[in-house]
PDB file of C-alpha atoms in Angstrom:
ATOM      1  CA  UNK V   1       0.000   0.000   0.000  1.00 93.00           C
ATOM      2  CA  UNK V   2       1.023   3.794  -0.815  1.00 97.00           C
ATOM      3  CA  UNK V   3       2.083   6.147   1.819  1.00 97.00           C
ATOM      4  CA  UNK V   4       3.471  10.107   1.848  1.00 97.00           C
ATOM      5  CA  UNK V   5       6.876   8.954   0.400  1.00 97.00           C
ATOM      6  CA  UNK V   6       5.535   7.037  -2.973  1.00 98.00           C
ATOM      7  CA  UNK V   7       3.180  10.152  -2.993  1.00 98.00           C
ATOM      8  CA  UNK V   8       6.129  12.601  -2.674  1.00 97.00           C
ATOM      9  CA  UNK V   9       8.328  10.030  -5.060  1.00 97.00           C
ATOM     10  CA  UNK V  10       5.714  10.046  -7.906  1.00 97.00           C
ATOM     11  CA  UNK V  11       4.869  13.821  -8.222  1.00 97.00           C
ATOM     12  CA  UNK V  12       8.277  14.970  -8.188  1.00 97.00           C
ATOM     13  CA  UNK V  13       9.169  12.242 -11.121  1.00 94.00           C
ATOM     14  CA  UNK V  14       6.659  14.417 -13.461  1.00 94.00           C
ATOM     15  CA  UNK V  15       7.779  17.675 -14.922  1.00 92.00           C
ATOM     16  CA  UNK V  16       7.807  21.506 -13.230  1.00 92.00           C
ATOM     17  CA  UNK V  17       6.966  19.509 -10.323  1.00 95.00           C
ATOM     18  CA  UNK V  18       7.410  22.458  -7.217  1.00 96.00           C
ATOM     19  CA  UNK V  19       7.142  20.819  -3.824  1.00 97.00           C
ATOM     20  CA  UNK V  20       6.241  23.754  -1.115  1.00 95.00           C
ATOM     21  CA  UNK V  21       7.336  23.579   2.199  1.00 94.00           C
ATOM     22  CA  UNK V  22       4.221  22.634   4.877  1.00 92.00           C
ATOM     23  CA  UNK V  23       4.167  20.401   7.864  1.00 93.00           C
ATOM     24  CA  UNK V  24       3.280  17.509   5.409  1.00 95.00           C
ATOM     25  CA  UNK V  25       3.451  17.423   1.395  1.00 97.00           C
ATOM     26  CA  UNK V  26       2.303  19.833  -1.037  1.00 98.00           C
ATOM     27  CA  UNK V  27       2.385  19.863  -4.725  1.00 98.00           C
ATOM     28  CA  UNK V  28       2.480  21.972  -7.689  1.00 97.00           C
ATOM     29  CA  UNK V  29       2.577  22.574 -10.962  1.00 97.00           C
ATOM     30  CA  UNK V  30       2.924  26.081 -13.121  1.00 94.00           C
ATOM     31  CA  UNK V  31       1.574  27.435  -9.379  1.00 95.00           C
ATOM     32  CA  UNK V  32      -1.266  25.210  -9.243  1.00 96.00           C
ATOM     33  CA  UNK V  33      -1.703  22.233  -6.761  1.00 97.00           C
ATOM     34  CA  UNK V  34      -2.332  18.763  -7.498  1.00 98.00           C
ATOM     35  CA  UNK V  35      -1.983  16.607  -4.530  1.00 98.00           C
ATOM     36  CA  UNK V  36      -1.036  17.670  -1.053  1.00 98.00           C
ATOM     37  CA  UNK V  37      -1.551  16.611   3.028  1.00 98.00           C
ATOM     38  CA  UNK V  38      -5.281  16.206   3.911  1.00 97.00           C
ATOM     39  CA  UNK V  39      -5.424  19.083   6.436  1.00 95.00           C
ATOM     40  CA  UNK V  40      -8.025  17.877   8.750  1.00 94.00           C
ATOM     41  CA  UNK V  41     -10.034  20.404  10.303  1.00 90.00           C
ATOM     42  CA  UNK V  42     -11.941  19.597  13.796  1.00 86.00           C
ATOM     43  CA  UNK V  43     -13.932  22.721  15.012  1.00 87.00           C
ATOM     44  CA  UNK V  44     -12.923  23.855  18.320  1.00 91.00           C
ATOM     45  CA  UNK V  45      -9.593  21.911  17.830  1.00 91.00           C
ATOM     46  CA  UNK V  46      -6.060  23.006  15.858  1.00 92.00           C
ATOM     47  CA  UNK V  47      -5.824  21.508  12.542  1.00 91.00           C
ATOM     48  CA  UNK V  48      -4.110  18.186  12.089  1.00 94.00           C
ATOM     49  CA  UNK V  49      -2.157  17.958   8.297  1.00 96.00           C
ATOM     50  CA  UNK V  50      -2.863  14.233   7.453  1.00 96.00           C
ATOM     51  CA  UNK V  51      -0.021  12.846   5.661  1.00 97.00           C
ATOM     52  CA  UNK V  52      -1.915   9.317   5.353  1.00 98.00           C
ATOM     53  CA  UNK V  53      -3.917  11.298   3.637  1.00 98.00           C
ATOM     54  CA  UNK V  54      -3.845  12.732  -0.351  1.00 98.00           C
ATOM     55  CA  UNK V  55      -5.796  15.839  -1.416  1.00 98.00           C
ATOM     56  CA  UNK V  56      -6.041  15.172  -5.247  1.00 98.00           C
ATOM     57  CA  UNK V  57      -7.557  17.026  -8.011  1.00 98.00           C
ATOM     58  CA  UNK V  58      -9.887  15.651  -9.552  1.00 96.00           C
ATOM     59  CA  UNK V  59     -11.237  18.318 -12.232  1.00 91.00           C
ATOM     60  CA  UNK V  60     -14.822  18.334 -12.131  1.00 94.00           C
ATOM     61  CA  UNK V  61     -17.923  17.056  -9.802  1.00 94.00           C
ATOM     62  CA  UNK V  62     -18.348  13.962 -12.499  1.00 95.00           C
ATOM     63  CA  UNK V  63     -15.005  12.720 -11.807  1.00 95.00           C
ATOM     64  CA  UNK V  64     -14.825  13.419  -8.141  1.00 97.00           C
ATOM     65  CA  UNK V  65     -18.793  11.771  -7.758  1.00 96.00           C
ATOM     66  CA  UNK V  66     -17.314   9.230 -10.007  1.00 96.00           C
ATOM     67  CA  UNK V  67     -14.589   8.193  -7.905  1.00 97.00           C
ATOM     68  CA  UNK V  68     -16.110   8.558  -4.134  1.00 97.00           C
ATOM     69  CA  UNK V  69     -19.544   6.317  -4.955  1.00 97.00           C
ATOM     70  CA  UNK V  70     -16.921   3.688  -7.016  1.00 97.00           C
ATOM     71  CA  UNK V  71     -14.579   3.660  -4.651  1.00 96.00           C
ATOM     72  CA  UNK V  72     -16.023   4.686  -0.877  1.00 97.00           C
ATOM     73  CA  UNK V  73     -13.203   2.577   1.008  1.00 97.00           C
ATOM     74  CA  UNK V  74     -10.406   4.806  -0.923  1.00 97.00           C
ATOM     75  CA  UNK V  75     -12.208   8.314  -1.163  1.00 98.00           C
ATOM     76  CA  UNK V  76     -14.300  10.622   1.321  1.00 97.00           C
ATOM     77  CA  UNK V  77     -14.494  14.286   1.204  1.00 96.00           C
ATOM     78  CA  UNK V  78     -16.050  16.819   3.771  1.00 93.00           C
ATOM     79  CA  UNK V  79     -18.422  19.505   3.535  1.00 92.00           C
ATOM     80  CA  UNK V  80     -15.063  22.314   3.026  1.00 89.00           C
ATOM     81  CA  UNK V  81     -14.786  20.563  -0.377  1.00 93.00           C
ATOM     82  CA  UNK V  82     -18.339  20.870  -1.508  1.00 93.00           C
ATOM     83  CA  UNK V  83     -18.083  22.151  -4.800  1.00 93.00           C
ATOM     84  CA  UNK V  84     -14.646  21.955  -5.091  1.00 96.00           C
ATOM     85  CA  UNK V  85     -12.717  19.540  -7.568  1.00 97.00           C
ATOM     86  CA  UNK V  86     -11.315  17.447  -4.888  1.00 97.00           C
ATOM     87  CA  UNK V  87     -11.255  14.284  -2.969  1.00 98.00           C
ATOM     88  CA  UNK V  88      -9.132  13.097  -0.401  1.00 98.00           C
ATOM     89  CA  UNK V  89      -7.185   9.475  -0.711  1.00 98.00           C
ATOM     90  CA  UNK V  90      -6.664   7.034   1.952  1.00 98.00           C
ATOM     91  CA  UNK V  91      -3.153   6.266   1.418  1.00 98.00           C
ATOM     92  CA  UNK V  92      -2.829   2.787   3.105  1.00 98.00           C
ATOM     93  CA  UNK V  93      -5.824   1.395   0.920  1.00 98.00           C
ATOM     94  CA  UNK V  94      -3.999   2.586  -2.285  1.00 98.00           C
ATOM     95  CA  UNK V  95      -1.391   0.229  -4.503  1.00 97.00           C
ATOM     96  CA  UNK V  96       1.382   2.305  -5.809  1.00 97.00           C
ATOM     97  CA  UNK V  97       0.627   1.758  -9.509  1.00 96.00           C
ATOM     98  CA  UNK V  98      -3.190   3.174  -8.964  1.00 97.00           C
ATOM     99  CA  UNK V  99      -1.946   5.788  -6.546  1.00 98.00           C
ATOM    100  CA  UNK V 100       1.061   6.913  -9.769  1.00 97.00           C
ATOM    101  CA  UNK V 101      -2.194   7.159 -11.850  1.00 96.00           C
ATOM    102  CA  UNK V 102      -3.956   9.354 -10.001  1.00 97.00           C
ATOM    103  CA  UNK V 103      -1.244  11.583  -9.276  1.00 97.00           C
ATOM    104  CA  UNK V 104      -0.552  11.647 -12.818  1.00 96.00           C
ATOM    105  CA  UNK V 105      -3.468  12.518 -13.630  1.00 95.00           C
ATOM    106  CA  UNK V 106      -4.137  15.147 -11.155  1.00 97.00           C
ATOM    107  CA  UNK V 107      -0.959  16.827 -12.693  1.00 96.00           C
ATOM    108  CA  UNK V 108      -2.075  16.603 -15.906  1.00 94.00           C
ATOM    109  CA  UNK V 109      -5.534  18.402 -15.191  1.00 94.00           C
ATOM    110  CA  UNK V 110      -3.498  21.205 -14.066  1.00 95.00           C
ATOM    111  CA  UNK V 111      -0.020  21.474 -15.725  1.00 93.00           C
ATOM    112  CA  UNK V 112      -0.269  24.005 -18.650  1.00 92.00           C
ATOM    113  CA  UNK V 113      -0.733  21.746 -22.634  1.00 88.00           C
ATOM    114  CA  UNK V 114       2.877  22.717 -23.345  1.00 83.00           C
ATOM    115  CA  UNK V 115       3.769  20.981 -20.659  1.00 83.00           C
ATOM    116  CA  UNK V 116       1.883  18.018 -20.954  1.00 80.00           C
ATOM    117  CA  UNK V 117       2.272  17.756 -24.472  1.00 73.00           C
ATOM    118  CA  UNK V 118       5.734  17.474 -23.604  1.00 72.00           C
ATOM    119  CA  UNK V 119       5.159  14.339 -21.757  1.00 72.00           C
ATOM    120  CA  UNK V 120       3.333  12.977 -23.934  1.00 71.00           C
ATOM    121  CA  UNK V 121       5.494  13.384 -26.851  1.00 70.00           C
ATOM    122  CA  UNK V 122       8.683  11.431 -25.044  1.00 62.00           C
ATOM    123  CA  UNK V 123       8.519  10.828 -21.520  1.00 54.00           C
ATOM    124  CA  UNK V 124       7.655   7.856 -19.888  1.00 52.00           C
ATOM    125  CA  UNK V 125       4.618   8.319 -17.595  1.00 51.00           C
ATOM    126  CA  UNK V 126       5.605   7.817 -13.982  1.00 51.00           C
ATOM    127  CA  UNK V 127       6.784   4.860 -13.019  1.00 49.00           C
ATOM    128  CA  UNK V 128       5.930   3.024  -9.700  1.00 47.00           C
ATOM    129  CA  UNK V 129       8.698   1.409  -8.951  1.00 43.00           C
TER     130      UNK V 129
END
């Protein structure tokens, strides 16, 4: 199963890949994130960053719907991501070759086409191992 260091491993494989300094990991591409620490928020309590736990983006409501009713024992979200483009990822349920997909294609949703064309056009997509 995945964990913060195949989820650290795997983003900074892909291109323009800018890793910004939290308590946990965070993720970005031409300024925009992709994946980062599931910064859990308990009201009356300090926030806890999660780092068995993946913020991805997902790109639209289809896709995240798509992914939480498929896959409920993987995905959750909370009512601070209502009608946002995100989902958060239970690490430790996750194989490393799903989790490299995801990642992937969170980057991909928000790396500009030049530079996704890029990887496209000759580099290997992320490998697992």
């Amino acid at each position: 199963m995945a964990d913060a260091d195949d989820v650290r491993r795997l983003a900074l494989a892909l291109p323009h890949v800018v890793e910004i300094d939290s308590e946990g990991f965070d993720f970005r591409v031409a300024g925009k994130g992709f994946v980062w620490s599931y910064p859990e928020r308990t009201p009356g309590r300090p926030r806890v960053i999660r780092t068995d736990v993946a913020v991805l983006y997902v790109g639209d409501e289809a896709e995240k719907q798509a992914l939480l009713l498929g896959e409920p024992e993987r995905f959750f979200t909370t009512p601070t991501y209502d009608g946002l483009p995100l989902v958060m990822l239970r690490l430790a349920r996750v194989g490393v070759d799903r989790l490299a997909e995801l990642v992937t294609d969170a980057w991909r949703m928000r790396a500009p086409a030049s530079l996704v064309d890029d990887l496209d056009a000759g580099a290997d997509p992320v490998s697992p191992i």
